[in-house]
PDB file of C-alpha atoms in Angstrom:
ATOM      1  CA  MET P 117      47.471 193.066 102.972  1.00  0.00           C
ATOM      2  CA  LEU P 118      47.364 190.645  99.813  1.00  0.00           C
ATOM      3  CA  VAL P 119      51.266 190.156  99.080  1.00  0.00           C
ATOM      4  CA  SER P 120      52.001 189.967 103.017  1.00  0.00           C
ATOM      5  CA  LEU P 121      49.433 187.217 103.472  1.00  0.00           C
ATOM      6  CA  ALA P 122      50.518 185.458 100.154  1.00  0.00           C
ATOM      7  CA  LYS P 123      54.388 185.727 101.592  1.00  0.00           C
ATOM      8  CA  ASN P 124      53.730 184.694 104.863  1.00  0.00           C
ATOM      9  CA  ASP P 125      51.549 181.498 103.273  1.00  0.00           C
ATOM     10  CA  PHE P 126      54.276 180.755 101.099  1.00  0.00           C
ATOM     11  CA  LYS P 127      57.114 180.536 103.890  1.00  0.00           C
ATOM     12  CA  ALA P 128      54.343 178.401 106.127  1.00  0.00           C
ATOM     13  CA  LYS P 129      54.187 175.875 103.586  1.00  0.00           C
ATOM     14  CA  TYR P 130      57.609 175.022 103.766  1.00  0.00           C
ATOM     15  CA  ALA P 131      58.464 175.462 107.369  1.00  0.00           C
ATOM     16  CA  GLY P 132      60.141 173.187 109.498  1.00  0.00           C
ATOM     17  CA  SER P 133      62.069 171.566 106.265  1.00  0.00           C
ATOM     18  CA  ALA P 134      65.764 172.388 106.117  1.00  0.00           C
ATOM     19  CA  LEU P 135      65.544 173.597 102.376  1.00  0.00           C
ATOM     20  CA  GLY P 136      62.224 175.701 103.505  1.00  0.00           C
ATOM     21  CA  VAL P 137      60.952 177.769 100.289  1.00  0.00           C
ATOM     22  CA  VAL P 138      63.794 176.185  98.162  1.00  0.00           C
ATOM     23  CA  TRP P 139      61.552 172.835  97.790  1.00  0.00           C
ATOM     24  CA  GLY P 140      58.873 175.317  95.989  1.00  0.00           C
ATOM     25  CA  PHE P 141      61.683 175.683  93.178  1.00  0.00           C
ATOM     26  CA  VAL P 142      63.066 172.220  93.298  1.00  0.00           C
ATOM     27  CA  THR P 143      60.360 170.081  93.081  1.00  0.00           C
ATOM     28  CA  PRO P 144      58.821 171.588  89.973  1.00  0.00           C
ATOM     29  CA  ILE P 145      62.559 171.424  88.302  1.00  0.00           C
ATOM     30  CA  ILE P 146      62.975 167.935  89.031  1.00  0.00           C
ATOM     31  CA  THR P 147      59.431 166.979  87.738  1.00  0.00           C
ATOM     32  CA  ILE P 148      60.231 168.560  84.487  1.00  0.00           C
ATOM     33  CA  LEU P 149      63.851 166.819  84.255  1.00  0.00           C
ATOM     34  CA  ILE P 150      61.601 163.439  84.749  1.00  0.00           C
ATOM     35  CA  TYR P 151      59.079 164.196  82.202  1.00  0.00           C
ATOM     36  CA  TRP P 152      61.897 165.317  79.662  1.00  0.00           C
ATOM     37  CA  PHE P 153      64.158 162.269  80.203  1.00  0.00           C
ATOM     38  CA  VAL P 154      61.267 160.126  79.640  1.00  0.00           C
ATOM     39  CA  PHE P 155      59.243 161.561  76.743  1.00  0.00           C
ATOM     40  CA  GLN P 156      62.566 162.745  74.825  1.00  0.00           C
ATOM     41  CA  VAL P 157      65.415 160.581  75.895  1.00  0.00           C
ATOM     42  CA  ALA P 158      63.444 157.097  76.827  1.00  0.00           C
ATOM     43  CA  PHE P 159      61.036 157.407  74.439  1.00  0.00           C
ATOM     44  CA  ARG P 160      62.859 159.587  71.723  1.00  0.00           C
ATOM     45  CA  ASN P 161      60.171 162.014  70.946  1.00  0.00           C
ATOM     46  CA  GLY P 162      61.689 164.391  68.659  1.00  0.00           C
ATOM     47  CA  PRO P 163      60.802 167.941  67.670  1.00  0.00           C
ATOM     48  CA  VAL P 164      57.269 169.270  67.651  1.00  0.00           C
ATOM     49  CA  ASN P 165      56.516 171.446  64.520  1.00  0.00           C
ATOM     50  CA  GLY P 166      60.391 171.807  64.324  1.00  0.00           C
ATOM     51  CA  VAL P 167      60.637 172.859  67.679  1.00  0.00           C
ATOM     52  CA  PRO P 168      63.123 171.348  70.257  1.00  0.00           C
ATOM     53  CA  TYR P 169      61.082 168.930  72.489  1.00  0.00           C
ATOM     54  CA  VAL P 170      62.639 170.266  75.804  1.00  0.00           C
ATOM     55  CA  ILE P 171      61.277 174.117  74.795  1.00  0.00           C
ATOM     56  CA  TRP P 172      58.072 172.637  73.446  1.00  0.00           C
ATOM     57  CA  LEU P 173      57.535 170.971  76.779  1.00  0.00           C
ATOM     58  CA  VAL P 174      58.751 173.343  79.270  1.00  0.00           C
ATOM     59  CA  SER P 175      56.462 176.406  77.731  1.00  0.00           C
ATOM     60  CA  GLY P 176      53.753 174.280  77.990  1.00  0.00           C
ATOM     61  CA  ILE P 177      53.898 173.014  81.707  1.00  0.00           C
ATOM     62  CA  VAL P 178      54.866 175.939  83.773  1.00  0.00           C
ATOM     63  CA  PRO P 179      51.359 177.345  83.265  1.00  0.00           C
ATOM     64  CA  TRP P 180      50.163 174.379  84.370  1.00  0.00           C
ATOM     65  CA  PHE P 181      52.303 173.958  87.261  1.00  0.00           C
ATOM     66  CA  PHE P 182      51.135 177.594  88.405  1.00  0.00           C
ATOM     67  CA  ILE P 183      47.028 176.662  87.790  1.00  0.00           C
ATOM     68  CA  SER P 184      47.071 173.517  89.516  1.00  0.00           C
ATOM     69  CA  GLU P 185      48.847 174.752  92.304  1.00  0.00           C
ATOM     70  CA  GLY P 186      47.064 177.965  92.582  1.00  0.00           C
ATOM     71  CA  TRP P 187      43.395 176.048  92.357  1.00  0.00           C
ATOM     72  CA  GLY P 188      44.394 173.120  94.611  1.00  0.00           C
ATOM     73  CA  GLY P 189      45.964 175.496  97.043  1.00  0.00           C
ATOM     74  CA  ALA P 190      42.648 178.059  96.832  1.00  0.00           C
ATOM     75  CA  THR P 191      40.360 175.184  97.373  1.00  0.00           C
ATOM     76  CA  GLY P 192      41.286 174.368 100.828  1.00  0.00           C
ATOM     77  CA  VAL P 193      42.165 178.188 101.698  1.00  0.00           C
ATOM     78  CA  LEU P 194      38.935 178.626 103.696  1.00  0.00           C
ATOM     79  CA  VAL P 195      39.696 175.744 105.697  1.00  0.00           C
ATOM     80  CA  ASP P 196      43.436 176.018 106.343  1.00  0.00           C
ATOM     81  CA  TYR P 197      42.550 179.833 107.252  1.00  0.00           C
ATOM     82  CA  SER P 198      39.397 178.934 109.515  1.00  0.00           C
ATOM     83  CA  TYR P 199      40.857 181.607 112.125  1.00  0.00           C
ATOM     84  CA  LEU P 200      40.233 184.246 110.160  1.00  0.00           C
ATOM     85  CA  VAL P 201      37.068 183.430 108.339  1.00  0.00           C
ATOM     86  CA  LYS P 202      35.771 183.255 111.907  1.00  0.00           C
ATOM     87  CA  LYS P 203      36.585 186.999 112.080  1.00  0.00           C
ATOM     88  CA  VAL P 204      33.681 189.279 111.237  1.00  0.00           C
ATOM     89  CA  VAL P 205      36.186 192.221 109.980  1.00  0.00           C
ATOM     90  CA  PHE P 206      38.277 190.275 107.690  1.00  0.00           C
ATOM     91  CA  PRO P 207      37.639 190.095 103.987  1.00  0.00           C
ATOM     92  CA  VAL P 208      37.412 186.428 103.575  1.00  0.00           C
ATOM     93  CA  GLU P 209      37.128 186.925  99.713  1.00  0.00           C
ATOM     94  CA  LEU P 210      40.967 187.680  99.831  1.00  0.00           C
ATOM     95  CA  LEU P 211      42.058 184.003 101.098  1.00  0.00           C
ATOM     96  CA  PRO P 212      41.764 182.537  97.800  1.00  0.00           C
ATOM     97  CA  ALA P 213      43.988 185.234  96.514  1.00  0.00           C
ATOM     98  CA  VAL P 214      46.283 184.874  99.280  1.00  0.00           C
ATOM     99  CA  ARG P 215      47.231 181.233  97.570  1.00  0.00           C
ATOM    100  CA  VAL P 216      46.963 182.177  94.092  1.00  0.00           C
ATOM    101  CA  THR P 217      49.469 184.893  94.459  1.00  0.00           C
ATOM    102  CA  SER P 218      51.686 182.345  96.515  1.00  0.00           C
ATOM    103  CA  ALA P 219      51.977 180.056  93.709  1.00  0.00           C
ATOM    104  CA  ALA P 220      52.665 182.945  91.148  1.00  0.00           C
ATOM    105  CA  PHE P 221      55.776 183.461  93.374  1.00  0.00           C
ATOM    106  CA  VAL P 222      57.296 180.419  92.255  1.00  0.00           C
ATOM    107  CA  HIS P 223      55.676 180.787  88.787  1.00  0.00           C
ATOM    108  CA  LEU P 224      57.790 184.089  87.963  1.00  0.00           C
ATOM    109  CA  PHE P 225      60.847 182.085  88.820  1.00  0.00           C
ATOM    110  CA  PHE P 226      59.749 179.468  86.186  1.00  0.00           C
ATOM    111  CA  VAL P 227      58.817 182.274  83.448  1.00  0.00           C
ATOM    112  CA  VAL P 228      62.119 183.423  83.836  1.00  0.00           C
ATOM    113  CA  LEU P 229      63.351 180.114  83.370  1.00  0.00           C
ATOM    114  CA  THR P 230      61.674 179.425  80.553  1.00  0.00           C
ATOM    115  CA  PHE P 231      62.874 182.730  78.587  1.00  0.00           C
ATOM    116  CA  ALA P 232      66.763 181.061  79.571  1.00  0.00           C
ATOM    117  CA  VAL P 233      65.777 177.614  78.371  1.00  0.00           C
ATOM    118  CA  THR P 234      64.350 179.604  75.203  1.00  0.00           C
ATOM    119  CA  ILE P 235      67.413 181.523  74.677  1.00  0.00           C
ATOM    120  CA  GLY P 236      69.936 178.910  75.175  1.00  0.00           C
ATOM    121  CA  TYR P 237      68.034 177.014  72.116  1.00  0.00           C
ATOM    122  CA  GLY P 238      68.267 180.134  70.078  1.00  0.00           C
ATOM    123  CA  TYR P 239      64.974 181.774  70.447  1.00  0.00           C
ATOM    124  CA  PHE P 240      65.724 185.008  71.589  1.00  0.00           C
ATOM    125  CA  PRO P 241      63.273 187.564  73.251  1.00  0.00           C
ATOM    126  CA  ARG P 242      61.181 189.870  70.977  1.00  0.00           C
ATOM    127  CA  PHE P 243      58.579 192.606  71.585  1.00  0.00           C
ATOM    128  CA  LEU P 244      56.226 189.918  71.268  1.00  0.00           C
ATOM    129  CA  HIS P 245      57.476 188.278  74.174  1.00  0.00           C
ATOM    130  CA  PHE P 246      55.934 191.083  76.417  1.00  0.00           C
ATOM    131  CA  GLN P 247      52.377 189.521  75.728  1.00  0.00           C
ATOM    132  CA  ILE P 248      53.509 186.878  78.434  1.00  0.00           C
ATOM    133  CA  LEU P 249      52.187 189.558  80.930  1.00  0.00           C
ATOM    134  CA  TYR P 250      48.669 189.178  79.251  1.00  0.00           C
ATOM    135  CA  TYR P 251      48.651 185.179  79.729  1.00  0.00           C
ATOM    136  CA  MET P 252      50.181 185.595  83.305  1.00  0.00           C
ATOM    137  CA  ALA P 253      47.317 187.720  84.039  1.00  0.00           C
ATOM    138  CA  ALA P 254      44.410 185.306  81.890  1.00  0.00           C
ATOM    139  CA  ALA P 255      46.045 182.117  83.964  1.00  0.00           C
ATOM    140  CA  TYR P 256      45.879 184.706  87.137  1.00  0.00           C
ATOM    141  CA  ILE P 257      42.218 185.471  86.984  1.00  0.00           C
ATOM    142  CA  LEU P 258      41.102 181.821  85.899  1.00  0.00           C
ATOM    143  CA  THR P 259      42.578 180.351  88.555  1.00  0.00           C
ATOM    144  CA  LEU P 260      41.310 182.628  91.288  1.00  0.00           C
ATOM    145  CA  ALA P 261      38.016 182.615  89.470  1.00  0.00           C
ATOM    146  CA  LEU P 262      38.223 178.136  89.940  1.00  0.00           C
ATOM    147  CA  GLY P 263      39.646 178.886  93.355  1.00  0.00           C
ATOM    148  CA  ARG P 264      36.848 181.014  94.865  1.00  0.00           C
ATOM    149  CA  ILE P 265      34.220 178.498  93.837  1.00  0.00           C
ATOM    150  CA  THR P 266      35.197 175.255  95.127  1.00  0.00           C
ATOM    151  CA  ALA P 267      37.148 177.138  98.368  1.00  0.00           C
ATOM    152  CA  THR P 268      33.414 178.056  99.039  1.00  0.00           C
ATOM    153  CA  LEU P 269      32.166 174.487  98.196  1.00  0.00           C
ATOM    154  CA  THR P 270      34.722 172.984 100.263  1.00  0.00           C
ATOM    155  CA  VAL P 271      33.569 174.203 103.483  1.00  0.00           C
ATOM    156  CA  PHE P 272      30.078 172.433 102.613  1.00  0.00           C
ATOM    157  CA  ALA P 273      31.406 169.649 101.440  1.00  0.00           C
ATOM    158  CA  ARG P 274      35.069 168.774 102.281  1.00  0.00           C
ATOM    159  CA  ASP P 275      35.555 166.052  99.348  1.00  0.00           C
ATOM    160  CA  ILE P 276      35.678 168.764  96.899  1.00  0.00           C
ATOM    161  CA  GLY P 277      39.335 169.228  97.595  1.00  0.00           C
ATOM    162  CA  ASN P 278      39.455 165.400  96.545  1.00  0.00           C
ATOM    163  CA  VAL P 279      37.141 166.152  93.175  1.00  0.00           C
ATOM    164  CA  VAL P 280      39.775 168.900  92.586  1.00  0.00           C
ATOM    165  CA  GLY P 281      42.795 166.841  92.859  1.00  0.00           C
ATOM    166  CA  VAL P 282      40.899 164.441  90.214  1.00  0.00           C
ATOM    167  CA  LEU P 283      40.153 166.637  87.923  1.00  0.00           C
ATOM    168  CA  VAL P 284      43.733 168.215  87.686  1.00  0.00           C
ATOM    169  CA  GLN P 285      45.319 164.868  87.273  1.00  0.00           C
ATOM    170  CA  PHE P 286      42.622 164.503  84.291  1.00  0.00           C
ATOM    171  CA  GLY P 287      43.212 167.898  83.270  1.00  0.00           C
ATOM    172  CA  PHE P 288      47.009 167.207  83.130  1.00  0.00           C
ATOM    173  CA  TRP P 289      46.899 164.071  80.672  1.00  0.00           C
ATOM    174  CA  LEU P 290      44.276 165.548  78.720  1.00  0.00           C
ATOM    175  CA  THR P 291      45.696 169.006  78.141  1.00  0.00           C
ATOM    176  CA  PRO P 292      48.342 169.042  75.212  1.00  0.00           C
ATOM    177  CA  ILE P 293      51.242 169.531  77.288  1.00  0.00           C
ATOM    178  CA  PHE P 294      53.030 166.226  76.384  1.00  0.00           C
ATOM    179  CA  TRP P 295      51.527 165.770  73.354  1.00  0.00           C
ATOM    180  CA  ASP P 296      51.002 167.790  70.303  1.00  0.00           C
ATOM    181  CA  ILE P 297      46.900 168.488  69.488  1.00  0.00           C
ATOM    182  CA  HIS P 298      47.816 168.410  65.685  1.00  0.00           C
ATOM    183  CA  SER P 299      48.164 164.458  65.944  1.00  0.00           C
ATOM    184  CA  ILE P 300      44.576 163.568  66.188  1.00  0.00           C
ATOM    185  CA  PRO P 301      41.952 164.210  63.824  1.00  0.00           C
ATOM    186  CA  GLU P 302      41.252 167.860  63.486  1.00  0.00           C
ATOM    187  CA  ASN P 303      37.529 167.110  63.982  1.00  0.00           C
ATOM    188  CA  LEU P 304      38.504 166.080  67.402  1.00  0.00           C
ATOM    189  CA  HIS P 305      40.219 169.098  68.327  1.00  0.00           C
ATOM    190  CA  ILE P 306      37.142 171.130  69.855  1.00  0.00           C
ATOM    191  CA  ILE P 307      37.033 168.732  72.663  1.00  0.00           C
ATOM    192  CA  PHE P 308      40.525 169.776  73.982  1.00  0.00           C
ATOM    193  CA  LYS P 309      39.795 173.444  72.748  1.00  0.00           C
ATOM    194  CA  ILE P 310      36.852 174.039  75.169  1.00  0.00           C
ATOM    195  CA  ASN P 311      39.136 173.531  78.243  1.00  0.00           C
ATOM    196  CA  PRO P 312      40.273 176.789  79.209  1.00  0.00           C
ATOM    197  CA  ILE P 313      43.384 175.677  80.556  1.00  0.00           C
ATOM    198  CA  TYR P 314      44.271 174.888  76.868  1.00  0.00           C
ATOM    199  CA  TYR P 315      44.088 178.576  75.845  1.00  0.00           C
ATOM    200  CA  ILE P 316      46.815 178.952  78.246  1.00  0.00           C
ATOM    201  CA  THR P 317      49.447 176.310  77.485  1.00  0.00           C
ATOM    202  CA  GLU P 318      48.872 177.437  73.989  1.00  0.00           C
ATOM    203  CA  GLY P 319      49.221 181.128  74.491  1.00  0.00           C
ATOM    204  CA  TYR P 320      52.837 180.474  76.633  1.00  0.00           C
ATOM    205  CA  ARG P 321      53.713 178.492  73.504  1.00  0.00           C
ATOM    206  CA  ASP P 322      52.559 181.168  70.798  1.00  0.00           C
ATOM    207  CA  THR P 323      54.679 183.795  73.131  1.00  0.00           C
ATOM    208  CA  PHE P 324      57.920 181.967  73.710  1.00  0.00           C
ATOM    209  CA  VAL P 325      58.137 179.572  70.631  1.00  0.00           C
ATOM    210  CA  TYR P 326      55.566 180.363  67.556  1.00  0.00           C
ATOM    211  CA  GLY P 327      55.617 184.283  67.723  1.00  0.00           C
ATOM    212  CA  ILE P 328      51.921 184.653  67.491  1.00  0.00           C
ATOM    213  CA  GLY P 329      49.930 187.334  69.058  1.00  0.00           C
ATOM    214  CA  PHE P 330      46.924 186.552  71.300  1.00  0.00           C
ATOM    215  CA  TRP P 331      45.086 188.704  68.640  1.00  0.00           C
ATOM    216  CA  GLU P 332      45.382 186.591  66.187  1.00  0.00           C
ATOM    217  CA  LYS P 333      42.903 183.843  67.900  1.00  0.00           C
ATOM    218  CA  PRO P 334      39.810 186.151  68.465  1.00  0.00           C
ATOM    219  CA  VAL P 335      37.559 183.359  68.442  1.00  0.00           C
ATOM    220  CA  ASP P 336      39.497 181.348  71.185  1.00  0.00           C
ATOM    221  CA  THR P 337      40.127 184.536  73.084  1.00  0.00           C
ATOM    222  CA  ILE P 338      36.522 185.676  73.361  1.00  0.00           C
ATOM    223  CA  TYR P 339      35.571 182.056  74.218  1.00  0.00           C
ATOM    224  CA  PHE P 340      38.324 182.098  77.084  1.00  0.00           C
ATOM    225  CA  TRP P 341      37.045 185.389  78.689  1.00  0.00           C
ATOM    226  CA  VAL P 342      33.386 184.786  78.122  1.00  0.00           C
ATOM    227  CA  LEU P 343      33.829 181.273  80.396  1.00  0.00           C
ATOM    228  CA  THR P 344      36.538 182.983  82.466  1.00  0.00           C
ATOM    229  CA  ALA P 345      33.546 185.636  83.057  1.00  0.00           C
ATOM    230  CA  VAL P 346      31.317 182.914  83.673  1.00  0.00           C
ATOM    231  CA  PHE P 347      33.518 181.467  86.252  1.00  0.00           C
ATOM    232  CA  VAL P 348      34.253 184.916  88.186  1.00  0.00           C
ATOM    233  CA  LEU P 349      30.326 185.404  88.365  1.00  0.00           C
ATOM    234  CA  ILE P 350      29.812 182.144  89.870  1.00  0.00           C
ATOM    235  CA  GLY P 351      32.202 182.338  92.388  1.00  0.00           C
ATOM    236  CA  ASN P 352      31.166 186.197  93.082  1.00  0.00           C
ATOM    237  CA  PHE P 353      27.894 184.699  93.756  1.00  0.00           C
ATOM    238  CA  PHE P 354      28.750 181.644  95.998  1.00  0.00           C
ATOM    239  CA  PHE P 355      30.635 184.184  98.558  1.00  0.00           C
ATOM    240  CA  LYS P 356      27.741 186.442  98.670  1.00  0.00           C
ATOM    241  CA  LYS P 357      25.191 184.099  99.164  1.00  0.00           C
ATOM    242  CA  LEU P 358      27.414 181.353 101.637  1.00  0.00           C
ATOM    243  CA  ARG P 359      29.739 183.757 103.375  1.00  0.00           C
ATOM    244  CA  PRO P 360      27.271 184.044 106.704  1.00  0.00           C
ATOM    245  CA  HIS P 361      27.251 180.264 106.756  1.00  0.00           C
ATOM    246  CA  LEU P 362      31.013 179.707 106.444  1.00  0.00           C
ATOM    247  CA  ALA P 363      32.274 180.387 110.209  1.00  0.00           C
ATOM    248  CA  ASP P 364      29.035 178.315 111.367  1.00  0.00           C
ATOM    249  CA  LEU P 365      30.850 175.267 109.379  1.00  0.00           C
ATOM    250  CA  LEU P 366      34.449 175.674 110.109  1.00  0.00           C
TER     251      LEU P 366
END
């Protein structure tokens, strides 16, 4: 049911446009090219820690695209699918996962694209690259946990969607995606590392570029999963407590 609903949701998002679902892939590619041109060509950003800037950029921005798209989509999913929420027999808790899974379809394409870009620059796949599955799962669970919280709250306060949009904008520039965290004083690193998305973006770079396993960062890994578990529990609590009131407010 989840996969079927996610496919339909993905198609419905671009229904009516000439290119259809192609826009789901074209838009992020154009965005990457624009950022690459601005930061590498115009601003003349050189390699980061010896890594070509385009590889460093793509490996960090690809997971961000997924998280921002999945979280934003999940936030408004109960309102968009209000006709299903009002059905007593439908598992409403499944809806945020529909939007996150829909975003995952595009994400899989960009993971493959990242492999292609890194191979083009001579960074060939190794056994360690299998850990990308771990980071993809981590990104999915984090996004779903956040989405379930904000999806429920949106039913009671529609402004939550705008709040999430603002948080995404702030997070985009505060997460070290375009800039290297080592370019700022080390005593300030903790400010950015408390953001769980930092763990994901750096994990993708560790996989595609630096060859670092997640087990080599035990403190960061434990912190991420503890925080994600807290988000999951909060999301579950909200759904159980507020589920009887959702249909009345939609």
